[in-house]
Each structure stands twice: as C-alpha cells, then as structure tokens.
Coordinates of C-alpha atoms (C1' of nucleotides) in Angstrom, one line a residue:
Chain A
M288 CA 23.7 9.3 5.2
A289 CA 23.1 6.7 2.7
L290 CA 19.9 5.0 1.8
H291 CA 18.9 2.0 3.9
I292 CA 16.1 -0.3 2.9
Y293 CA 14.3 -2.8 5.0
N294 CA 14.9 -6.1 3.2
S295 CA 12.2 -8.6 3.9
Y296 CA 14.5 -11.4 2.9
V297 CA 16.9 -10.8 5.8
R298 CA 14.3 -9.0 8.0
T299 CA 16.5 -6.0 8.7
K300 CA 17.5 -2.7 7.3
E301 CA 20.4 -2.8 4.9
L302 CA 22.6 -0.3 3.2
F303 CA 21.3 0.1 -0.4
E304 CA 24.0 -0.8 -2.9
P305 CA 22.7 -1.3 -6.4
H306 CA 24.1 -4.1 -8.5
T307 CA 25.3 -1.7 -11.0
E308 CA 26.6 1.7 -9.7
G309 CA 24.2 4.5 -10.4
H310 CA 21.5 2.2 -11.8
V311 CA 18.5 0.6 -10.2
G312 CA 16.3 -2.2 -11.5
M313 CA 13.0 -2.3 -9.7
Y314 CA 10.1 -4.8 -10.3
V315 CA 6.7 -4.3 -8.6
C316 CA 3.9 -6.7 -8.8
G317 CA 1.1 -5.0 -10.7
P318 CA -2.6 -5.4 -10.8
T319 CA -4.7 -8.4 -11.8
V320 CA -7.0 -6.7 -14.2
S321 CA -10.0 -8.8 -13.7
G322 CA -11.7 -6.2 -11.6
E323 CA -11.7 -2.7 -10.3
S324 CA -8.9 -1.5 -8.2
H325 CA -9.7 -0.7 -4.5
L326 CA -8.1 1.4 -1.8
G327 CA -5.9 -1.5 -0.8
H328 CA -4.4 -1.7 -4.2
A329 CA -3.5 2.0 -4.0
R330 CA -1.0 1.5 -1.3
P331 CA 1.7 -0.5 -3.1
Y332 CA 1.5 1.7 -6.2
I333 CA 1.8 4.9 -4.2
T334 CA 4.5 3.4 -2.0
F335 CA 6.6 2.3 -4.9
D336 CA 5.9 5.4 -6.8
L337 CA 7.5 7.2 -3.9
V338 CA 10.4 4.8 -3.9
Y339 CA 10.9 5.4 -7.7
R340 CA 10.7 9.1 -7.2
Y341 CA 13.1 9.2 -4.3
L342 CA 15.7 7.0 -6.1
T343 CA 15.4 9.2 -9.1
A344 CA 15.8 12.3 -6.9
K345 CA 19.0 10.6 -5.6
N346 CA 20.2 10.6 -9.2
Y347 CA 19.8 6.9 -9.8
K348 CA 18.8 5.8 -13.3
V349 CA 15.9 3.6 -12.5
R350 CA 14.2 1.0 -14.7
Y351 CA 10.9 0.5 -13.1
V352 CA 8.9 -2.5 -14.3
R353 CA 5.4 -3.1 -13.2
N354 CA 3.4 -5.9 -14.8
I355 CA -0.2 -6.3 -15.7
T356 CA -1.6 -9.7 -14.9
D357 CA -4.1 -10.3 -17.6
A358 CA -3.8 -14.0 -18.0
G359 CA -4.7 -16.9 -15.9
H360 CA -7.8 -18.3 -14.3
F361 CA -9.9 -15.4 -13.2
E362 CA -13.4 -14.3 -13.3
E363 CA -14.9 -10.9 -13.8
E364 CA -16.2 -9.5 -10.6
G365 CA -19.8 -10.2 -9.7
R366 CA -20.3 -12.9 -12.3
E367 CA -21.0 -16.5 -11.7
A368 CA -18.1 -18.7 -12.5
E369 CA -20.0 -21.1 -14.6
D370 CA -21.3 -18.1 -16.6
K371 CA -17.8 -17.3 -17.7
V372 CA -17.1 -20.7 -19.2
S373 CA -20.4 -21.4 -20.8
K374 CA -20.6 -20.9 -24.5
K375 CA -23.6 -18.7 -24.3
A376 CA -21.9 -16.4 -21.9
Q377 CA -19.1 -16.0 -24.3
I378 CA -21.4 -14.5 -26.8
E379 CA -23.3 -12.4 -24.4
K380 CA -20.5 -11.0 -22.4
M381 CA -17.1 -9.6 -23.1
E382 CA -14.2 -11.1 -24.8
P383 CA -11.5 -11.9 -22.2
M384 CA -9.2 -9.4 -23.7
E385 CA -12.0 -6.8 -23.7
L386 CA -12.6 -7.3 -20.0
V387 CA -8.9 -7.1 -19.4
Q388 CA -8.6 -3.9 -21.4
K389 CA -11.5 -2.3 -19.5
Y390 CA -9.9 -2.8 -16.2
T391 CA -6.4 -1.9 -17.4
N392 CA -7.8 1.4 -18.6
L393 CA -9.5 2.0 -15.3
F394 CA -6.3 1.1 -13.5
H395 CA -4.3 3.6 -15.6
W396 CA -6.9 6.2 -14.9
A397 CA -6.6 5.7 -11.2
M398 CA -2.8 5.8 -11.3
K399 CA -3.1 9.1 -13.1
Q400 CA -5.4 10.5 -10.4
F401 CA -2.9 9.5 -7.8
N402 CA -0.1 11.3 -9.8
C403 CA 1.9 8.0 -10.0
I404 CA 4.6 8.2 -12.6
E405 CA 4.2 5.5 -15.3
P406 CA 6.7 2.6 -15.0
S407 CA 9.5 2.4 -17.5
I408 CA 8.0 -0.9 -18.8
E409 CA 4.6 -2.2 -18.1
P410 CA 4.6 -5.8 -19.5
T411 CA 1.6 -7.9 -19.7
A412 CA 1.4 -11.6 -19.0
T413 CA -0.4 -12.4 -22.2
G414 CA 2.3 -10.6 -24.1
H415 CA 5.0 -12.9 -22.6
I416 CA 3.6 -16.3 -23.0
V417 CA 6.5 -17.3 -25.2
E418 CA 9.0 -16.2 -22.5
Q419 CA 7.1 -18.1 -19.8
I420 CA 7.0 -21.3 -21.8
G421 CA 10.7 -20.9 -22.5
M422 CA 11.4 -20.6 -18.8
I423 CA 9.2 -23.6 -17.9
E424 CA 11.1 -25.7 -20.5
D425 CA 14.3 -24.6 -19.0
I426 CA 13.2 -25.6 -15.5
I427 CA 12.0 -29.0 -16.8
S428 CA 15.3 -29.6 -18.6
K429 CA 17.1 -28.8 -15.4
G430 CA 15.1 -31.4 -13.6
Y431 CA 13.1 -29.2 -11.3
A432 CA 9.7 -29.5 -12.9
Y433 CA 7.5 -32.4 -14.2
E434 CA 4.6 -32.7 -16.5
V435 CA 1.3 -34.4 -15.6
N436 CA -1.7 -34.5 -17.8
G437 CA -0.7 -31.4 -19.7
S438 CA 0.1 -29.4 -16.6
V439 CA 3.6 -28.6 -15.3
Y440 CA 4.5 -28.4 -11.7
F441 CA 7.6 -27.1 -9.9
D442 CA 9.3 -29.8 -7.7
V443 CA 9.5 -28.0 -4.4
K444 CA 10.8 -31.0 -2.5
K445 CA 13.8 -31.4 -4.8
Y446 CA 14.5 -27.6 -4.8
A447 CA 14.4 -27.6 -1.1
T448 CA 17.2 -30.2 -0.8
T449 CA 19.7 -27.7 -2.1
H450 CA 17.9 -24.3 -1.6
D451 CA 16.3 -22.5 1.2
Y452 CA 12.6 -22.6 0.0
G453 CA 10.6 -20.7 2.6
K454 CA 13.3 -18.3 3.8
L455 CA 11.6 -15.2 2.4
S456 CA 8.2 -16.0 3.9
G457 CA 9.5 -17.7 7.1
R458 CA 8.0 -21.0 6.0
V459 CA 9.2 -24.3 7.4
I460 CA 9.7 -26.6 4.5
D461 CA 8.9 -29.8 6.3
E462 CA 5.5 -28.4 7.3
L463 CA 4.8 -27.4 3.7
L464 CA 5.6 -30.9 2.5
D465 CA 3.6 -32.4 5.3
A466 CA 0.6 -30.2 4.5
N467 CA -1.3 -33.0 2.9
N468 CA -1.4 -34.8 6.2
R469 CA -3.3 -32.0 7.9
A470 CA -7.0 -31.7 7.3
E471 CA -7.1 -28.0 7.9
V472 CA -4.8 -27.2 5.1
S473 CA -5.7 -29.6 2.4
R474 CA -8.3 -28.0 0.3
A475 CA -10.1 -29.0 -2.9
L476 CA -7.5 -27.3 -5.1
D477 CA -7.7 -28.0 -8.8
G478 CA -5.2 -30.7 -9.7
Q479 CA -4.0 -31.2 -6.2
Q480 CA -4.0 -34.9 -6.5
E481 CA -1.7 -35.0 -9.6
K482 CA 1.1 -33.1 -7.9
R483 CA 3.8 -35.2 -6.4
D484 CA 3.6 -33.1 -3.3
T485 CA 1.1 -30.5 -2.1
A486 CA 3.8 -28.0 -1.7
D487 CA 4.5 -28.1 -5.5
F488 CA 3.1 -25.2 -7.5
A489 CA 1.9 -24.9 -11.0
L490 CA 4.1 -23.5 -13.8
W491 CA 1.6 -24.4 -16.5
K492 CA -2.0 -25.5 -16.2
A493 CA -3.8 -27.5 -18.8
A494 CA -7.0 -25.7 -19.8
P495 CA -10.2 -27.7 -19.7
P496 CA -12.2 -27.5 -23.0
E497 CA -14.5 -24.7 -21.8
H498 CA -11.8 -22.5 -20.5
I499 CA -11.6 -19.4 -22.7
M500 CA -8.1 -18.1 -22.0
R501 CA -5.7 -20.7 -23.5
W502 CA -2.5 -20.9 -25.4
K503 CA -0.6 -23.6 -27.2
S504 CA 2.3 -25.1 -25.4
P505 CA 4.6 -28.1 -25.6
W506 CA 2.2 -29.7 -23.1
G507 CA -1.0 -29.0 -24.8
E508 CA -3.4 -26.0 -24.6
G509 CA -3.4 -24.2 -21.3
F510 CA -2.4 -21.1 -19.5
P511 CA 0.6 -20.1 -17.3
G512 CA 0.8 -20.7 -13.6
W513 CA 0.4 -18.0 -11.1
H514 CA 4.0 -17.1 -10.4
I515 CA 5.9 -17.6 -13.6
E516 CA 5.0 -14.4 -15.3
C517 CA 6.9 -12.3 -12.9
S518 CA 10.0 -14.4 -13.1
A519 CA 9.9 -14.4 -16.9
M520 CA 9.3 -10.7 -17.3
A521 CA 11.6 -9.6 -14.6
T522 CA 14.4 -11.7 -16.0
K523 CA 13.7 -10.3 -19.5
Y524 CA 13.7 -6.7 -18.6
L525 CA 15.9 -6.5 -15.5
G526 CA 18.2 -9.4 -15.9
A527 CA 19.1 -12.4 -13.8
Q528 CA 19.9 -10.2 -10.8
F529 CA 18.1 -6.9 -10.1
D530 CA 17.9 -4.6 -7.1
I531 CA 14.4 -4.1 -5.7
H532 CA 11.3 -6.3 -5.9
G533 CA 8.2 -4.8 -4.4
G534 CA 4.7 -5.8 -3.6
G535 CA 2.2 -6.3 -0.8
M536 CA 3.0 -8.4 2.2
D537 CA 0.3 -10.9 1.2
L538 CA 2.4 -11.9 -1.8
L539 CA 5.3 -13.1 0.3
F540 CA 3.9 -16.6 0.2
P541 CA 3.5 -18.3 -2.1
H542 CA 4.0 -15.8 -4.9
H543 CA 7.4 -14.3 -4.1
E544 CA 8.8 -17.5 -2.6
S545 CA 8.0 -19.3 -5.8
E546 CA 9.4 -16.6 -7.9
I547 CA 12.7 -16.9 -6.2
A548 CA 12.7 -20.7 -6.7
Q549 CA 11.9 -20.4 -10.4
S550 CA 14.3 -17.7 -11.2
T551 CA 17.1 -19.3 -9.1
I552 CA 16.8 -22.5 -11.1
C553 CA 16.8 -20.8 -14.4
N554 CA 19.4 -18.1 -13.8
H555 CA 21.6 -20.0 -11.3
T556 CA 21.4 -17.0 -9.0
A557 CA 18.9 -15.5 -6.6
P558 CA 17.0 -12.8 -8.6
V559 CA 16.6 -10.0 -6.1
K560 CA 18.8 -8.2 -3.7
Y561 CA 16.2 -6.2 -1.8
W562 CA 12.7 -7.4 -1.2
M563 CA 10.3 -4.7 -0.2
H564 CA 6.8 -5.4 1.1
N565 CA 4.2 -2.9 2.0
N566 CA 1.7 -3.6 4.7
M567 CA -2.1 -3.7 4.3
I568 CA -4.8 -1.1 4.6
T569 CA -7.3 -2.3 7.1
I570 CA -10.9 -1.5 7.9
N571 CA -11.8 -1.9 11.6
G572 CA -8.5 -3.7 12.0
R573 CA -9.2 -6.2 9.2
K574 CA -7.4 -6.3 5.9
M575 CA -9.2 -4.8 3.0
G576 CA -9.5 -7.5 0.5
K577 CA -11.8 -9.3 -1.8
S578 CA -12.0 -12.3 0.4
Y579 CA -13.3 -10.2 3.3
N580 CA -15.8 -8.4 1.2
N581 CA -14.8 -5.1 2.7
V582 CA -13.3 -3.3 -0.2
I583 CA -13.8 0.3 -1.1
K584 CA -13.2 0.8 -4.8
L585 CA -11.2 3.8 -5.9
T586 CA -14.1 5.1 -8.0
E587 CA -16.3 4.9 -4.8
L588 CA -13.6 6.7 -2.8
F589 CA -13.3 9.5 -5.3
S590 CA -17.1 9.9 -5.6
G591 CA -18.0 9.3 -1.9
N592 CA -20.5 6.7 -3.1
H593 CA -20.1 4.1 -0.4
P594 CA -21.9 3.5 2.9
L595 CA -18.7 3.8 4.9
L596 CA -17.8 7.2 3.4
A597 CA -19.1 10.4 4.8
Q598 CA -17.9 12.4 1.8
A599 CA -15.9 12.1 -1.5
F600 CA -12.1 12.1 -1.2
H601 CA -9.7 13.7 -3.5
P602 CA -7.0 11.4 -4.8
M603 CA -4.3 13.6 -3.3
T604 CA -6.0 13.2 0.1
V605 CA -5.7 9.5 -0.3
R606 CA -2.1 9.8 -1.4
F607 CA -1.3 12.0 1.6
F608 CA -3.2 9.6 4.0
I609 CA -1.0 6.8 2.8
L610 CA 2.2 8.8 3.1
Q611 CA 1.3 9.8 6.7
S612 CA 2.0 6.3 7.8
H613 CA 5.0 4.2 7.3
Y614 CA 4.6 1.7 4.4
R615 CA 5.5 -1.3 6.6
S616 CA 2.7 -0.5 9.2
T617 CA -0.9 -1.4 8.8
L618 CA -3.0 1.6 8.1
D619 CA -6.5 1.7 9.4
F620 CA -9.0 3.3 7.2
S621 CA -12.0 5.3 8.3
S622 CA -13.8 8.2 6.8
E623 CA -12.8 10.2 9.8
A624 CA -9.1 9.4 9.4
L625 CA -9.3 10.5 5.7
T626 CA -11.1 13.7 6.7
A627 CA -8.3 14.4 9.1
S628 CA -5.8 13.9 6.3
E629 CA -7.8 16.1 4.0
K630 CA -7.6 19.0 6.5
A631 CA -4.0 18.4 7.3
L632 CA -3.0 18.3 3.6
K633 CA -4.9 21.6 3.0
R634 CA -3.1 23.3 5.8
L635 CA 0.3 22.0 4.7
W636 CA -0.3 22.9 1.1
D637 CA -1.5 26.4 1.9
A638 CA 1.7 26.9 3.9
H639 CA 3.6 25.6 0.9
V640 CA 2.0 28.0 -1.5
I641 CA 2.6 30.9 0.9
L642 CA 6.2 29.9 1.2
Q643 CA 6.7 29.8 -2.5
K644 CA 5.4 33.3 -2.9
M645 CA 7.7 34.8 -0.3
P646 CA 10.3 37.1 -1.8
V647 CA 13.9 36.3 -1.0
T648 CA 16.0 39.4 -0.1
P649 CA 19.5 38.7 -1.3
D650 CA 22.2 38.2 1.3
A651 CA 19.9 38.8 4.3
V652 CA 21.4 37.6 7.5
A653 CA 19.3 35.7 10.1
Q654 CA 18.0 38.0 12.9
D655 CA 16.8 35.0 14.9
V656 CA 19.7 32.6 14.8
E657 CA 17.9 30.0 16.9
L658 CA 14.9 29.8 14.6
D659 CA 17.2 29.9 11.6
S660 CA 19.1 26.9 12.8
K661 CA 16.0 25.0 13.8
I662 CA 14.7 25.3 10.3
N663 CA 17.9 24.2 8.8
H664 CA 17.9 21.2 11.1
W665 CA 14.3 20.2 10.2
L666 CA 15.2 20.6 6.5
S667 CA 18.3 18.5 6.8
E668 CA 16.3 15.7 8.4
F669 CA 14.2 15.3 5.3
E670 CA 16.9 13.2 3.6
V671 CA 17.9 11.5 6.8
F672 CA 14.4 10.3 7.4
M673 CA 13.9 9.2 3.8
D674 CA 17.2 7.4 3.8
D675 CA 16.0 5.5 6.8
D676 CA 13.7 3.2 4.9
F677 CA 11.5 5.9 3.5
S678 CA 10.1 7.4 6.7
T679 CA 7.6 9.7 5.1
P680 CA 5.6 10.3 8.3
K681 CA 8.6 11.9 9.9
V682 CA 9.3 14.2 7.0
I683 CA 5.7 15.3 7.1
A684 CA 5.9 15.9 10.8
N685 CA 8.9 18.2 10.2
M686 CA 7.0 20.0 7.5
F687 CA 4.2 20.6 10.0
E688 CA 6.8 22.1 12.4
M689 CA 7.5 24.7 9.8
A690 CA 3.9 25.4 8.7
P691 CA 3.2 27.7 11.7
I692 CA 6.4 29.6 11.1
I693 CA 5.6 30.2 7.5
N694 CA 2.1 31.4 8.4
A695 CA 3.4 33.6 11.1
M696 CA 6.0 35.2 8.8
K697 CA 3.2 35.9 6.3
D698 CA 1.1 37.6 9.0
G699 CA 4.1 39.5 10.3
L700 CA 4.1 37.8 13.6
I701 CA 7.6 36.7 12.8
A702 CA 9.7 39.2 11.1
S703 CA 10.6 38.4 7.5
N704 CA 14.2 38.9 8.2
A705 CA 14.2 36.4 11.1
I706 CA 15.7 33.8 8.9
S707 CA 18.5 34.2 6.4
S708 CA 17.9 34.5 2.7
Y709 CA 19.9 31.3 2.3
T710 CA 17.5 29.4 4.7
L711 CA 14.4 30.8 3.1
Q712 CA 15.6 29.8 -0.3
L713 CA 16.6 26.3 1.0
M714 CA 13.2 25.9 2.6
K715 CA 11.4 26.8 -0.7
D716 CA 13.6 24.4 -2.7
K717 CA 13.2 21.5 -0.2
F718 CA 9.4 21.9 0.0
V719 CA 9.2 21.8 -3.8
L720 CA 11.5 18.8 -4.0
F721 CA 9.9 16.8 -1.2
L722 CA 6.3 17.7 -1.3
E723 CA 5.8 17.9 -5.1
Q724 CA 8.6 15.9 -6.7
I725 CA 9.2 13.1 -4.2
F726 CA 5.8 12.8 -2.4
G727 CA 4.1 13.5 -5.7
L728 CA 1.5 15.7 -4.2
Q729 CA -0.4 18.3 -6.2
D730 CA -2.6 21.3 -5.7
I731 CA -5.9 20.0 -4.5
S732 CA -7.8 23.3 -5.1
N733 CA -9.1 24.1 -8.5
N734 CA -8.7 27.8 -8.9
S735 CA -7.6 27.8 -12.5
N736 CA -11.0 28.6 -14.0
S737 CA -10.2 31.4 -16.4
I738 CA -13.6 33.1 -16.3
L739 CA -14.1 32.8 -12.6
T740 CA -10.9 34.6 -11.8
P741 CA -11.9 38.1 -13.2
V742 CA -15.4 37.6 -11.9
M743 CA -14.1 37.0 -8.4
E744 CA -11.9 40.0 -8.7
L745 CA -14.8 42.2 -9.5
L746 CA -16.9 40.8 -6.6
L747 CA -14.1 41.2 -4.1
E748 CA -13.6 44.8 -5.4
I749 CA -17.3 45.6 -4.7
R750 CA -17.1 44.0 -1.3
K751 CA -14.0 45.9 -0.5
E752 CA -15.8 49.2 -1.3
A753 CA -18.8 48.1 0.8
K754 CA -16.6 47.4 3.7
A755 CA -14.8 50.7 3.3
S756 CA -18.1 52.5 3.6
K757 CA -19.1 50.2 6.6
D758 CA -21.8 48.7 4.5
F759 CA -21.4 45.3 6.2
A760 CA -24.8 44.1 5.0
T761 CA -23.5 44.1 1.4
S762 CA -20.1 42.7 2.2
D763 CA -21.6 39.9 4.3
K764 CA -24.1 39.1 1.6
I765 CA -21.4 38.7 -0.9
R766 CA -19.4 36.5 1.4
N767 CA -22.3 34.4 2.6
Q768 CA -23.6 33.8 -0.9
L769 CA -20.2 32.8 -2.1
T770 CA -19.8 30.4 0.8
A771 CA -23.1 28.8 -0.1
M772 CA -21.8 28.3 -3.6
G773 CA -18.7 26.7 -2.3
I774 CA -16.3 29.6 -2.6
V775 CA -14.5 30.5 0.6
I776 CA -13.1 34.0 1.0
K777 CA -10.6 35.1 3.6
D778 CA -9.8 38.7 4.6
E779 CA -6.0 38.7 5.0
K780 CA -4.0 40.8 7.4
D781 CA -2.7 42.9 4.6
G782 CA -6.1 44.1 3.7
N783 CA -6.4 41.9 0.6
T784 CA -8.9 39.1 0.3
S785 CA -8.1 35.6 -1.0
W786 CA -10.5 33.1 -2.2
G787 CA -10.6 29.4 -3.1
L788 CA -13.0 26.6 -3.8
A789 CA -14.0 24.7 -0.7
Chain B
rG179 C1' -3.2 -26.3 14.2
rG180 C1' 1.7 -24.0 12.3
rU181 C1' 4.6 -19.5 11.3
rC182 C1' 4.9 -14.4 12.0
rC183 C1' 3.2 -9.6 13.4
rU184 C1' 0.6 -6.2 16.4
rU185 C1' -1.7 -3.6 21.0
rU186 C1' 0.5 4.2 21.9
rG187 C1' -3.8 10.0 24.6
rG188 C1' -11.2 11.2 22.1
rC189 C1' -9.5 9.4 16.8
rC190 C1' -5.4 8.6 13.1
rG191 C1' -0.3 7.8 13.6
rA192 C1' 5.6 8.3 14.4
rG193 C1' 8.7 6.3 17.9
rU194 C1' 16.4 3.8 17.2
rG195 C1' 16.4 2.4 26.6
rG196 C1' 17.0 8.5 29.2
rC197 C1' 15.4 14.8 26.2
rU198 C1' 6.8 16.9 25.1
rA199 C1' 6.9 13.3 17.1
rG200 C1' 3.1 15.1 14.0
rG201 C1' -2.0 15.4 12.3
rC202 C1' -7.3 15.7 13.4
rA203 C1' -10.8 16.8 17.2
rA204 C1' -11.7 19.7 21.9
rA205 C1' -11.0 24.1 25.3
rG206 C1' -9.1 29.1 26.2
rC207 C1' -6.8 33.5 24.3
rU208 C1' -5.1 37.0 20.2
rC209 C1' -6.0 39.3 15.5
rU210 C1' -10.4 40.6 12.8
rG211 C1' -16.8 45.2 12.0
rC212 C1' -18.4 39.9 12.3
rA213 C1' -16.7 35.3 10.0
rA214 C1' -13.1 32.2 8.0
rA215 C1' -8.1 31.4 8.1
rA216 C1' -3.9 32.1 11.0
rG217 C1' -0.9 32.6 15.6
rC218 C1' -0.3 31.4 20.9
rU219 C1' -1.6 28.2 25.0
rU220 C1' -3.8 23.6 27.3
rC221 C1' -4.8 18.2 26.8
rU222 C1' 2.4 14.2 28.7
rA223 C1' -0.5 8.3 26.3
rC224 C1' 2.0 3.9 25.7
rA225 C1' -3.1 -3.6 26.9
rG226 C1' -2.2 -6.2 31.9
rC227 C1' 1.3 -8.5 35.3
rG228 C1' 6.2 -9.6 36.4
rG229 C1' 11.6 -9.2 35.2
rU230 C1' 16.4 -7.0 33.4
rU231 C1' 18.4 -1.9 34.1
rC232 C1' 20.6 3.8 37.6
rG233 C1' 16.6 4.5 34.0
rA234 C1' 11.7 0.9 29.5
rA235 C1' 6.4 2.8 25.2
rU236 C1' 11.2 0.9 23.6
rC237 C1' 14.7 -5.3 25.9
rC238 C1' 12.9 -10.4 28.2
rG239 C1' 8.9 -13.6 30.1
rC240 C1' 3.8 -14.7 31.0
rU241 C1' -1.5 -13.3 30.4
rA242 C1' -5.3 -11.0 27.4
rG243 C1' -7.1 -8.8 22.9
rG244 C1' -6.5 -7.9 17.5
rG245 C1' -4.4 -9.2 12.9
rA246 C1' -1.6 -11.5 8.6
rC247 C1' 0.1 -15.7 6.0
rC248 C1' -0.5 -21.0 5.3
rU249 C1' -5.8 -20.6 -0.7
rC250 C1' -6.7 -16.0 -5.8
rC251 C1' -5.7 -11.6 -2.8
rA252 C1' -1.8 -5.2 -2.7

RNA sequence: GGUCCUUUGGCCGAGUGGCUAGGCAAAGCUCUGCAAAAGCUUCUACAGCGGUUCGAAUCCGCUAGGGACCUCCA
C-alpha cells in the first residue's frame, strides 16, 4: 500500500508521488504572532507534525517550511486600534518587533509542549521583504498587477481569463467579480475603492503616516499584502513546484487561492501538487476563532484557568485528543471530551509501558495461533490506515484492541507464550514507532524524581511488611495518605506494588 | 444571498452498500484483606420522509437542524 493523500485541489484522495523521488517539500502556514496561540491553532501544527513524522518514517527526506507571520497590519490582542498607531502609545507600549518576539517565543514554547518537531526552515515575513518586493515587481512586469496610490493590487479579472481562479476554494469567478453589486458582501475595506475590481487583492499596501510597521519599496513606504509572503518564501525555499502545502480550511479562500495565482504568474507553473487542509476545532458546534470570541488559549488549557475547563490538561492529552479524530473532520471541544481523552491515553500508555517491559523469549512459537494472527493483522493495519490519508483514529482503535491483551498477558490471564516471540517483538517495535515516533506522544507521568524514588521504595517496603503481618491499619494509612498527596499505588498480581503520580 | 460541508448510541468519535470501529461514562461479574488498576460481560446507534438496490449509516431526492467560507482568522 502506498500513501494516499486527500488533495483539496481536486477534492479526492490521490496517490502521493513527490516531485523528486525520495524528497518532499512541505509548506505549512504558520502563526500570526500578534497574539497568543489557542487550541484551534494547535490542530494544524499537530496535524502537520504528524504528516512530517510519517513521511520521515517512510524514509522521505522532508524539507518542512513553516512561516512566522510577523508583518502586516495587525494589533496586539486586547488593545485599542487607535492606541497602536498613536505616537504616545508607541512610547508606552512595545516595539512592534518586541511584540512579535514575545508571541513567537510563546508559540515555540507551546510547540515544544506538544512535542512538535521544529520545521526545517521557519522563515519570517519581515525577514523576506526583499523577496516579496521582488515577486511583486515580477508580477507587475508580467502585467498582472497595478499600482494605485502607493499600493499594488493583483489583477484577478485578467488572471481569471487564462487561469482557473477559484478552483481550489470552489469559488465562482463571476460572482467574485460581481461582488461589488451585492450589498451584503461589499464592506468598508480599506482601499476598496481604488481597486479595479473588488475581487483584486493587495500585494503591497501603502502605509499611512501613523502606521508603525513600514518598509521602503518602489511604490513608497508600506507593508506587504496578506498573501505574498507565503508565495515568496515557499518559492525561495521549496522552489517553483513543491509537494505539500498545508493549513487550516479557513485559509482556502482567499489566502491559498491568491497564493496559487501569485506563484503561477511568477513561476509559470502551479506551485503545489497536494493541498492539505485540516478542519476546525469547534465549541458547541461553532468554530473556535477570534471572531467568535470563544477561544481557549493554550496557556489556559495547560493551567485549567478558563470557565469552560473543569481541570488542567496536559499537552499530550490535547495532542492525543486531536489524533483521535481525523484531521479533515471538525472536532468538538468540551472539557468532558478532553477528560475522556486523558483517561484513554493513560490506559493506552500504561499498556505500552507494560508491553515494552515484557521479556521476549527467543524462538517461541505461538500457542494461540488465532490470537497471534489477529495481533499481526492489527499491526499490519497501522500502515494501511496511515497510508489512507493519515487515519490516526483507526490506528488508535487497533491499539486499543491490543491493550486488554497486553494487560491480560501481564496478569497471567493470557499465557505469555500465547503469541510468538516474533509477534511480541513486532508489537513492541510498532508501538514504539507509531505511538512515540509517528504520533509523537510522550510519557505523561512524571516519575523521574530522583529523591522520590528511593523514598517510595522505603514506604512500599514498610507497607509490604505491615500487610504481611495483617496490619492493615498501617498499610491503608500509607496508601490513603499517599493518595491524598497525589501518589497512586497499585498492588499488582505478582505481589509487587507500583506507584505513579496521579 | 452565493458556494460548500455536516447531522452516528448518555458523551466524544471512526465508518470504503452486506460481516458488533474505538474511547469515555454506566451496570453486573472476577481477581484482590479492602481499594485502585486490570480482565470478562452487557448497552447494536446512524435527523425525518421517500426512492434506487436482493441488501443503505453508506448512493439519490425532498424536509428540518447545525456549521464553514464569501472579511483578519488554524
């Protein structure tokens, strides 16, 4: 089975064939660092981290580019717009780059919490003003952009005569061009009246005098338009044609549609072979987003400090929660759903740890052939499911099929020789590969405290002695007090006692 | 208004026309001095109506609800 990816551009699953054999170029739209990341942002980064990890596991050499949008017309969260541009505000508050640095750092921190691998290149928009200006000049020289009052706009109407503008997002070009005739759509957008057509989009915006983020350009001082940075940086680092472009579904239009148009004019070829779009995380069925005022910031999620949260959630719980649904489905958030994921992950991870500790007897033959073959079947499906457009929920379901078997083997309810040594070893290897390396999950417990370990050994030794002499008052006291402190102990079937932080 | 998507058991969530996904919760049982954990068992749902088909959660139509995009938005 070979990897198939759902390509938004053709709305169907396609066999994945990279442009250059063995190599993959992947571009993912990164964060706009004018504010703190929220749960909704976590989804694309975790989704494409998974894609990156899986492609790597399939021995592709992947160049993963994810940008930082740190330029443009944006405001810091929670501040008045006019504040931002007033001179006094400039002195009192942060430098634009200071603000951008703050949220970039916070974003990187969150990605680390989620165990997302850093991209190969993380270019910033402000670091590529030169490339963006160059690209805009190129588009003008080719006759697909025009300058008005220091701003430059892309000529969508002209582009649409020879290209399929709107194909990616399913837009009908005539409707876009007619948009100015319809009251509902025409909004008080800045500079709308200077465009030749409302469907045209900005490549470069002239900066009003009070605007603090500004760069010199052939058209005067200003800042780049909203889509050109991705075209410029993707072209620079991945070439005129690359394999995968990822991002949220809400970026389909106009962002990605415009990206295609810009790059196509400059490079004489469509830039991307496979467009991948993750769906949204919702709350009560409604998209989590700034506009809806229903966001849960990642810092709030990890601390539990939000009215909608019954408790704090570990980043791995969130990661697992996201992997439990398919990336193209909406995922409805609730505190209860996350709690369910937390318990599920703990159960699965416990089984994983138990599995990895199991000794493999060399050359053991399966005594239960049926069980042995079932396990082999489940394991072989891991790749099949992943190759089918990254069906992580199905892989997880198969893992849960094996969890009771692993636990039963540990407790002696299933004989340890029921499955062959080959199968046991394979199961160990696949769990490590998929759970840790591809899903990027990590141990959620925190038992690595060096002083606590010998102390616990001592306590458990005392408790064991108390139990041996039927002094249950003492043994229960130890257990109950530890439970109250957040340390859970379990008497195992083999007479030993395990412990862990709750 | 346009374009598109969606509606699965108490909750979350997979589902490629035929064979109980899975998780969480709940109930019963087993193992434990008691717990916890674990194991076993139970809970067979696909918005409504109609159609196609030997057979539909899955395809088609209509109705109803929800949502996304059309504007910065993951």
